Tab-separated table of C-alpha atoms and ligand atoms in Angstrom:
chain	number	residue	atom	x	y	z
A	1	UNK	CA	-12.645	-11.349	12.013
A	2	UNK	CA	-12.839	-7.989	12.548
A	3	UNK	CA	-11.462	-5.590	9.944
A	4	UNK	CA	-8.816	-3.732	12.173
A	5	UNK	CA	-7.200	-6.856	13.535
A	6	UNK	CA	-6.944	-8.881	10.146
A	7	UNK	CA	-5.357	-6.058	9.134
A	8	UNK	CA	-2.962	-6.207	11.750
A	9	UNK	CA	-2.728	-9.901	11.389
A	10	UNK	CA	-2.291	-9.519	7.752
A	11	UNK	CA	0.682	-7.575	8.058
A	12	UNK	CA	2.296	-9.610	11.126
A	13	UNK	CA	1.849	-13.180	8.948
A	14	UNK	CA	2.939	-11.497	5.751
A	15	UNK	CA	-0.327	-11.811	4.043
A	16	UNK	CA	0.705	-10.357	0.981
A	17	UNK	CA	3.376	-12.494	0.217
A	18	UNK	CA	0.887	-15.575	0.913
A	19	UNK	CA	-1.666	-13.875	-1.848
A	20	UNK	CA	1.146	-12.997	-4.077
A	21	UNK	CA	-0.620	-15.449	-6.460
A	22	UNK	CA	-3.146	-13.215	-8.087
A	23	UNK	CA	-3.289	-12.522	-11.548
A	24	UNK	CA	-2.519	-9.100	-12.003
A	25	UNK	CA	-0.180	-8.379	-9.135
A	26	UNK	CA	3.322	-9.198	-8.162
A	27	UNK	CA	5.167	-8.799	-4.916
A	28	UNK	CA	7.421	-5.877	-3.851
A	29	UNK	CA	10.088	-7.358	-2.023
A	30	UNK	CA	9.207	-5.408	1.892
A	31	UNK	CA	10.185	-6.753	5.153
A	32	UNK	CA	7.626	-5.333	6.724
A	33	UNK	CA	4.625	-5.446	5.872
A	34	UNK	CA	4.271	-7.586	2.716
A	35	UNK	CA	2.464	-5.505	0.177
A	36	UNK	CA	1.308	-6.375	-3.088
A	37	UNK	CA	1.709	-3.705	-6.150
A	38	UNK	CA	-0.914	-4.476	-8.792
A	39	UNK	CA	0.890	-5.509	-12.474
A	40	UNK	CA	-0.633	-4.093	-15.448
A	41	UNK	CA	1.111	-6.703	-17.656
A	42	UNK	CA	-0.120	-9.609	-16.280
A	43	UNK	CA	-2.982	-11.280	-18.451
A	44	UNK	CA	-6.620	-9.817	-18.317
A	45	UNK	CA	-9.547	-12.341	-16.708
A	46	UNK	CA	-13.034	-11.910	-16.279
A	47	UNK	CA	-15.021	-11.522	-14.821
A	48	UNK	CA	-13.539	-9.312	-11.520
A	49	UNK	CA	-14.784	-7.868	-8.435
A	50	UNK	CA	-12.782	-5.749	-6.381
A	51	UNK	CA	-13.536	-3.388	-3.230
A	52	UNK	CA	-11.705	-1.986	-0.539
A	53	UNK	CA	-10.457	-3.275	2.661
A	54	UNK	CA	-11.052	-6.520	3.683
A	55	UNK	CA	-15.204	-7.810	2.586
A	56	UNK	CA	-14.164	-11.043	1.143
A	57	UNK	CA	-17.939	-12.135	2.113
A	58	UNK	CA	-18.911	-9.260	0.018
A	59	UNK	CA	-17.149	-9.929	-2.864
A	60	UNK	CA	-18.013	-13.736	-2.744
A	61	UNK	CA	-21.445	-12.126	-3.226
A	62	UNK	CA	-21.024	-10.142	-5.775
A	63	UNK	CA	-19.284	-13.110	-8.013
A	64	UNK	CA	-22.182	-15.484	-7.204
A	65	UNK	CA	-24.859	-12.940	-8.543
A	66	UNK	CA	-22.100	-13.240	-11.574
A	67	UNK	CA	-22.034	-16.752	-11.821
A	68	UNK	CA	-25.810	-16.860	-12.200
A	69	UNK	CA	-25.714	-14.762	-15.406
A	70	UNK	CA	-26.467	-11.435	-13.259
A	71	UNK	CA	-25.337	-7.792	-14.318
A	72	UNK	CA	-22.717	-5.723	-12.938
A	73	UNK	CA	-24.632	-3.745	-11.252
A	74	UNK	CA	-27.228	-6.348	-9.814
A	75	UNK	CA	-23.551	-7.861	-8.300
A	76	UNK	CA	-21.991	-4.408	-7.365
A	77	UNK	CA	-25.409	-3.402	-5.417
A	78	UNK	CA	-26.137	-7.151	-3.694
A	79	UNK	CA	-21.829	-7.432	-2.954
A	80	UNK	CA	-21.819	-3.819	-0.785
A	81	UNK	CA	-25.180	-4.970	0.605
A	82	UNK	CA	-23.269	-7.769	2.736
A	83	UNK	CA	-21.544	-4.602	4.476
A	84	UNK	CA	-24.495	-2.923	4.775
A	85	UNK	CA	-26.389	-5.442	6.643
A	86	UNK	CA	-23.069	-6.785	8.936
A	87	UNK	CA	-23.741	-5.096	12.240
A	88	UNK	CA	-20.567	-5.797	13.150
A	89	UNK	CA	-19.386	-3.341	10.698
A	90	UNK	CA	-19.384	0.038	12.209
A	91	UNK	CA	-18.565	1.941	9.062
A	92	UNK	CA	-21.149	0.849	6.783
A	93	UNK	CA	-25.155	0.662	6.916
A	94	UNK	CA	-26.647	-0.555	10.354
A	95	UNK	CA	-24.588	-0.558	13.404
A	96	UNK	CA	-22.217	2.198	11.569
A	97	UNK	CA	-21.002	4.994	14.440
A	98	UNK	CA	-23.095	8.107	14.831
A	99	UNK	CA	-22.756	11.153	13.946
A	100	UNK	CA	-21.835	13.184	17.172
A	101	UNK	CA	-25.560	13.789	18.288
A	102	UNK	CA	-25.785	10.108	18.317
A	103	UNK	CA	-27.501	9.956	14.754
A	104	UNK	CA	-26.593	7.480	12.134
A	105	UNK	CA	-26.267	8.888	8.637
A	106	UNK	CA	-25.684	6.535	5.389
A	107	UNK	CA	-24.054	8.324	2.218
A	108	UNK	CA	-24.567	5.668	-0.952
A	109	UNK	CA	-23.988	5.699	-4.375
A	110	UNK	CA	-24.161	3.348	-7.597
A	111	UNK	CA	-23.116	3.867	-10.994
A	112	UNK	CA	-23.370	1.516	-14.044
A	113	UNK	CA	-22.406	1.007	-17.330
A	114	UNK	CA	-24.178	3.460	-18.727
A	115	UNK	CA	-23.030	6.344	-16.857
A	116	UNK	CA	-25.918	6.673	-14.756
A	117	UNK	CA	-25.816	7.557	-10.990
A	118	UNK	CA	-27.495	7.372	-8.004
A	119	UNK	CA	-27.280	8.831	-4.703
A	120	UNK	CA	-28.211	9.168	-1.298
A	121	UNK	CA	-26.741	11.787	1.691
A	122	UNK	CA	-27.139	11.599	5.026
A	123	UNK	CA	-29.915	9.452	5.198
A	124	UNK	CA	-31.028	8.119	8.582
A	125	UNK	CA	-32.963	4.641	9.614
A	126	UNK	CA	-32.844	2.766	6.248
A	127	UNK	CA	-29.904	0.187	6.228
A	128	UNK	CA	-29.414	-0.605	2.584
A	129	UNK	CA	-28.779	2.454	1.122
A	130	UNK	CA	-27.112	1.560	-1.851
A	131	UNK	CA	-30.485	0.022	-2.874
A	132	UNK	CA	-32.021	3.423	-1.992
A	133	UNK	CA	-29.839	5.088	-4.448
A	134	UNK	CA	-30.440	2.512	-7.359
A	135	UNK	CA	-33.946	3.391	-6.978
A	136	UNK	CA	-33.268	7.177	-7.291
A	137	UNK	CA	-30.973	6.286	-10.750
A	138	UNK	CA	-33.507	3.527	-11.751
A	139	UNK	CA	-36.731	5.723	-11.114
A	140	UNK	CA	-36.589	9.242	-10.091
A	141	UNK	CA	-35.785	12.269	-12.750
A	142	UNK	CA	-32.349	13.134	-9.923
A	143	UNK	CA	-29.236	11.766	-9.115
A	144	UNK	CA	-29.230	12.785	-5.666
A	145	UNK	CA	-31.443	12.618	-2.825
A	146	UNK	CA	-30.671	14.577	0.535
A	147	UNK	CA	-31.332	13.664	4.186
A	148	UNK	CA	-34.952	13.590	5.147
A	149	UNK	CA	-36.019	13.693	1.347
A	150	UNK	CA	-33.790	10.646	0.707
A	151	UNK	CA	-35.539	8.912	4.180
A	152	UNK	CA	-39.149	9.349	2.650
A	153	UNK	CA	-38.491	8.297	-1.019
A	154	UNK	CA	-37.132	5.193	0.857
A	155	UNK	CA	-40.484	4.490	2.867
A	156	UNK	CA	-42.048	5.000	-0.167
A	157	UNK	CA	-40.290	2.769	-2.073
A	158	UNK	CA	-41.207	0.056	0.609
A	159	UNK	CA	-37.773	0.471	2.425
A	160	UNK	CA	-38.144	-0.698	6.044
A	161	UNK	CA	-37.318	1.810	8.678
A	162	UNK	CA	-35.070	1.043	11.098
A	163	UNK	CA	-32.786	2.130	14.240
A	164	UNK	CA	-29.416	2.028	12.655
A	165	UNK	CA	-27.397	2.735	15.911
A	166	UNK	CA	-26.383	-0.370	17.615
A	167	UNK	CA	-25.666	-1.017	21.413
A	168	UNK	CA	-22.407	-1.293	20.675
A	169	UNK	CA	-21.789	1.768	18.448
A	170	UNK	CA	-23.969	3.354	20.794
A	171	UNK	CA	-21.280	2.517	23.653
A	172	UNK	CA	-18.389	3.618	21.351
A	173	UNK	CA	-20.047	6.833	21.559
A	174	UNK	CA	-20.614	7.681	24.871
A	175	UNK	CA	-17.255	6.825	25.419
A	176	UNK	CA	-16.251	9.488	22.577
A	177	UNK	CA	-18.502	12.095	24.228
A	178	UNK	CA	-16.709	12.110	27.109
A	179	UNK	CA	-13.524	13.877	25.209
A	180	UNK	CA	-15.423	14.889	22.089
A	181	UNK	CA	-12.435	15.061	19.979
A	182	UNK	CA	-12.529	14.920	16.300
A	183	UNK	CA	-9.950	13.497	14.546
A	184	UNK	CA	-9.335	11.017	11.532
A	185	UNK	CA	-8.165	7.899	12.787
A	186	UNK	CA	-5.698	6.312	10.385
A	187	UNK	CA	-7.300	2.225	9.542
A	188	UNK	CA	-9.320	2.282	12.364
A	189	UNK	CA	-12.967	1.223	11.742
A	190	UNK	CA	-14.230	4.625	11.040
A	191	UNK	CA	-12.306	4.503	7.101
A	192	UNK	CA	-13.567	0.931	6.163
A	193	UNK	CA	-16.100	2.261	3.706
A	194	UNK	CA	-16.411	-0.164	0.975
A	195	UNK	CA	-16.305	0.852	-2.476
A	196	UNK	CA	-16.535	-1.897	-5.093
A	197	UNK	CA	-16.022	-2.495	-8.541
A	198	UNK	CA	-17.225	-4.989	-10.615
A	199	UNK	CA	-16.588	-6.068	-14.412
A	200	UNK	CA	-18.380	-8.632	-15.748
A	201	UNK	CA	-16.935	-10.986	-18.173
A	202	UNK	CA	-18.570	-8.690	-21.283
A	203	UNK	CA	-16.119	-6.433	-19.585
A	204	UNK	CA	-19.287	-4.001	-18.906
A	205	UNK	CA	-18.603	-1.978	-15.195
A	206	UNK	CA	-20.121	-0.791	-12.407
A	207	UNK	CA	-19.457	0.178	-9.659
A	208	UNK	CA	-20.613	1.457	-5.472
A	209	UNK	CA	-19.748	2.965	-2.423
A	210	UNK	CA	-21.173	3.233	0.704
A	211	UNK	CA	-20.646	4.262	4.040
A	212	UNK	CA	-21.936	5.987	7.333
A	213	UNK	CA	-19.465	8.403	6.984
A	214	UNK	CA	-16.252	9.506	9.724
A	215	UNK	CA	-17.626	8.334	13.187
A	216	UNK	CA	-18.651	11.101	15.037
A	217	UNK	CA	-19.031	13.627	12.227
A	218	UNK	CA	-20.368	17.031	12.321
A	219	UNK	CA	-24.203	16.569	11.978
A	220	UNK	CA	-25.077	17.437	8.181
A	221	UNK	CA	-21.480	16.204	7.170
A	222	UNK	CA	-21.467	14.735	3.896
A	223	UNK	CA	-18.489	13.056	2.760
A	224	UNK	CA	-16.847	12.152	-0.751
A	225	UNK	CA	-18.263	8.149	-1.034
A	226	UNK	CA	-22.020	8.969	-2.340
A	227	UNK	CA	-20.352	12.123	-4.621
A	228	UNK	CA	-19.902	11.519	-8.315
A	229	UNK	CA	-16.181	11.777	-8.793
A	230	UNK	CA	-14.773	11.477	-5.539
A	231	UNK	CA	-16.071	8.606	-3.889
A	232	UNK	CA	-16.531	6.396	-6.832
A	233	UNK	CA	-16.481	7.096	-10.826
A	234	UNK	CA	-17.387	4.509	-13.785
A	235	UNK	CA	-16.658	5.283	-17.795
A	236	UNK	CA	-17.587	2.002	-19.159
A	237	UNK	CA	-14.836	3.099	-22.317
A	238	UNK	CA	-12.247	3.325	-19.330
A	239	UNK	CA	-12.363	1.816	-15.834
A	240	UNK	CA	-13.272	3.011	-12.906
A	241	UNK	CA	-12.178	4.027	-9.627
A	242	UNK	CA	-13.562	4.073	-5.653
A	243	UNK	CA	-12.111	5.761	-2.521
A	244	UNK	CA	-12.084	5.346	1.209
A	245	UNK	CA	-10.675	7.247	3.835
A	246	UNK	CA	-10.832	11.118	4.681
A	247	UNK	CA	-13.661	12.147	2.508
A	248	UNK	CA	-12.778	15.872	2.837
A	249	UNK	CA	-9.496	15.315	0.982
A	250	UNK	CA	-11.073	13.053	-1.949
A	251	UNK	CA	-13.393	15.213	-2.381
A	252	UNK	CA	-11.213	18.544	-3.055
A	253	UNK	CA	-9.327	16.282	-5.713
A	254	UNK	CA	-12.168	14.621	-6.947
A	255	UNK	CA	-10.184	11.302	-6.768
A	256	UNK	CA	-11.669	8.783	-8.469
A	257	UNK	CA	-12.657	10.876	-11.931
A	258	UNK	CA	-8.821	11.875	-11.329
A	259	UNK	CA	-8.192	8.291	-11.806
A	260	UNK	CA	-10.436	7.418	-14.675
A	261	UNK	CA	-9.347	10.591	-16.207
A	262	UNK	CA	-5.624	9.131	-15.819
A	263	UNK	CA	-6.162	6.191	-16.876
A	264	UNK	CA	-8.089	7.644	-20.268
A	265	UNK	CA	-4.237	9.711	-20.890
A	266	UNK	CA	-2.852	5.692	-21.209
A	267	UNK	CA	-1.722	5.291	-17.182
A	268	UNK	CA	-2.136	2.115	-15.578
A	269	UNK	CA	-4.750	1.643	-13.157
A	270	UNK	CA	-2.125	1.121	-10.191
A	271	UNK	CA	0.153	4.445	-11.275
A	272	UNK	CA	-3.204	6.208	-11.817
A	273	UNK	CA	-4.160	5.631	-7.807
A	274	UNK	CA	-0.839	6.569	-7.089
A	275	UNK	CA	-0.788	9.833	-8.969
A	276	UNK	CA	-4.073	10.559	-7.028
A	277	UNK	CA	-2.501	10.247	-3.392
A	278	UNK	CA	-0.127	12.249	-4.761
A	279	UNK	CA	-1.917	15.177	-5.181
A	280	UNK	CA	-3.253	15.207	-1.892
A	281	UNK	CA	-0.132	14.309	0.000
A	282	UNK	CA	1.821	17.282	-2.184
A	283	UNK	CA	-1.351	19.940	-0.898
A	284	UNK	CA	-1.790	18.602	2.668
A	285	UNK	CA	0.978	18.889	5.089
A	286	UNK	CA	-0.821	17.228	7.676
A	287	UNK	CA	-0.934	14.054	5.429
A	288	UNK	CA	0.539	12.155	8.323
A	289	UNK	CA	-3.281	12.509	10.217
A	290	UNK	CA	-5.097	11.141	7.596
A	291	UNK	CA	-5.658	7.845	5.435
A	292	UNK	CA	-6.733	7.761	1.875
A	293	UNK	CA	-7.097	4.686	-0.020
A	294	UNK	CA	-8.172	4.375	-3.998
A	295	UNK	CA	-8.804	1.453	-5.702
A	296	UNK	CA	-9.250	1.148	-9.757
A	297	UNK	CA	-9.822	-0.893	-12.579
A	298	UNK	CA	-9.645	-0.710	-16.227
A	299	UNK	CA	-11.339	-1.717	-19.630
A	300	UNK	CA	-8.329	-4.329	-19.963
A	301	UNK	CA	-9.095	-6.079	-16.993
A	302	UNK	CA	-5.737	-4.940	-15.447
A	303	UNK	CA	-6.079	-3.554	-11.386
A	304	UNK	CA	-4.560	-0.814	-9.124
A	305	UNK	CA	-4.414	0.376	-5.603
A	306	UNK	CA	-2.605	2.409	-3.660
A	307	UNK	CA	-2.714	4.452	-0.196
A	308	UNK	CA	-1.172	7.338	2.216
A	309	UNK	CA	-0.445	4.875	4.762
A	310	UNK	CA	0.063	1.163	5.472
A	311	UNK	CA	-2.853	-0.531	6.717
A	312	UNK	CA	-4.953	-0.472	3.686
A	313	UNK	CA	-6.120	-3.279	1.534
A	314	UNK	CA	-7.707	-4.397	-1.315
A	315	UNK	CA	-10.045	-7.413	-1.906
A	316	UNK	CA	-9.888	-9.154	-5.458
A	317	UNK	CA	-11.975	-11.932	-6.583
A	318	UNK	CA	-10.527	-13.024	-9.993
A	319	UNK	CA	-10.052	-16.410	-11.899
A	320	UNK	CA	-12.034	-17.782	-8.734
A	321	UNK	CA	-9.702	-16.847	-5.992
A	322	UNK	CA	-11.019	-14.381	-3.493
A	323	UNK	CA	-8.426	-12.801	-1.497
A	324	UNK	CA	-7.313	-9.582	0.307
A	325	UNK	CA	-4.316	-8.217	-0.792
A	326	UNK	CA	-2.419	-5.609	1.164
A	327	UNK	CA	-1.754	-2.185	-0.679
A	328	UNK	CA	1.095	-0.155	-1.029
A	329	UNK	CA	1.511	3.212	0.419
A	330	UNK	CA	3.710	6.397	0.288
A	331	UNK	CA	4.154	7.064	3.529
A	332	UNK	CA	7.432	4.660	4.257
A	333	UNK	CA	8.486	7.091	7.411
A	334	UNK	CA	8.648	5.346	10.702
A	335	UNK	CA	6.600	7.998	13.041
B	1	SD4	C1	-16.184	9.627	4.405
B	1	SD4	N1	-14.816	8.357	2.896
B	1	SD4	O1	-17.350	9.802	4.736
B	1	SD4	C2	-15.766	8.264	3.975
B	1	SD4	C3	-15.243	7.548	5.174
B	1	SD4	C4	-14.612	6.264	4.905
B	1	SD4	O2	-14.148	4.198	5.629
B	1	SD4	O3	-14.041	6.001	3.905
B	1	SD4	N2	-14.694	5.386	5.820
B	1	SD4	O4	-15.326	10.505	4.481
């Protein structure tokens, strides 16, 4: 099912009353929609996998590369890789929307428990870009590869090149170009990045992002998900954290070391995320135009998530359930 209308399903059925199970969460009493606040005091269980939205598929992934005795990262990078590949997905990897020359560009990073990075920025024609940006952590001196450089270490490394853009994300954007208007559209398939954190039952982390970035972007845009910090950050002594949504805004509170840094000072995971959306709905006015979503994890196996505005979820698999929980969010106004 596509993304936008399980969401909207999910709230309509109450999803997040029916998923109330998971360990680590209890239910906030809402009418509308059910919503699901992460509870630090429930008990610990590894291993767990979380990411954003709703990539159940991806997560299942990520948990079978656990199951057969793989790493964190070998199940962080094959999980995302599900997104990457799903055409259908028109955030993420192949068949993501253009940029607004009608250009798609992948942003990707990895991190593991080591504290090593990897990254790749706009790249074009090479769907798995997470991969990619192993390869530039695993072997390269950098952390960061750039565009056409990032495109040619990728051939070289025996990537396949590719047309990313899709007939129908190709359609989607003609249909833009007739207005050209840029703006952020709140849940809508252009802020369905995934970001995806995984602890294994050694409780070792690590953790990706990746993403083709805000449909339609300005060409050259870079957003937060491949940045160190902002789009995803992983202390193996403290937890980690990954965002989605409005990259611009993650990125001038570099959101997710916000949240590991939070979390370090003794916060939960869950009041850590919701500290972070803080600062940027207290510095934005025009919060209201834009969605931000954080997820997080920490050493003690305990979750969070949180987000500006309904809409947003998070998948958990954990003590083998696999199932998308809808977040909480601060924006409770009606308009
Ligand atoms: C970006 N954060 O490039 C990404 C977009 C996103 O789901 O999250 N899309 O700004």
């Amino acid at each position: 099912m596509k993304r936008r209308k399980f969401i909207q399903n999910a709230s309509l059925s109450g999803i997040g009353i029916a998923t109330a199970t998971i360990a680590g969460a209890c239910v906030k009493e809402e009418k509308e929609p059910a919503v699901v606040v992460p509870n630090e005091e429930n008990a610990r269980s590894l291993p767990i996998v979380i990411g954003t939205w709703n990539v159940t598929r991806a997560t299942a992934k990520a948990w079978e590369m656990l199951q057969q005795g793989k790493s964190s990262l070998d199940a962080v990078e094959q999980g995302v890789m599900i997104e990457e590949a799903d055409e259908k997905n028109q955030t993420v990897g192949k068949g993501g929307f253009p940029d607004r020359d009608g250009i798609v560009t992948l942003d990707a990073c990895i991190m593991n428990n080591q504290g090593d990075y990897g990254a790749v920025v706009a790249m074009e024609n090479i769907t798995h870009a997470v991969s990619v940006a192993r390869k530039v952590m695993d072997e390269t001196p950098h952390v960061l590869l750039a565009g056409n450089g990032a495109r040619q270490f990728a051939i070289e490394k025996g990537f396949k090149a590719e047309d990313l853009l899709t007939e129908a994300s190709k359609k989607a954007w003609e249909k833009w170009k007739k207005k050209s208007e840029y703006k952020p559209i709140i849940n809508i398939e252009n802020h369905d990045t995934i970001g995806m954190l995984v602890m294994d039952k050694n409780g070792d982390i690590s953790g990706a992002c990746t993403t083709s970035g805000a449909a339609y972007k300005m060409r050259g845009r870079v957003g937060d998900s491949a940045i160190i910090g902002s789009g995803l950050f992983v202390d193996n002594e403290i937890g980690a954290a990954t965002a989605t949504g409005l990259g611009e805004e993650v990125l001038k509170t570099v959101g997710s070391f916000l949240i590991v840094e939070l979390m370090r000072q003794g916060m939960s995971p869950q009041k850590a995320c919701e500290e972070a959306i803080h600062r940027i709905v207290k510095k934005n006015k025009k919060y209201k135009d834009f969605q931000v979503g954080y997820i997080a994890l920490n050493k003690k196996g305990e979750i969070g998530f949180y987000s500006i505005h309904k809409g947003f979820s998070c998948t958990v698999y954990q003590n083998e359930e696999n199932k998308n929980v809808n977040s909480d969010f601060y924006n409770k106004t009606k308009d």
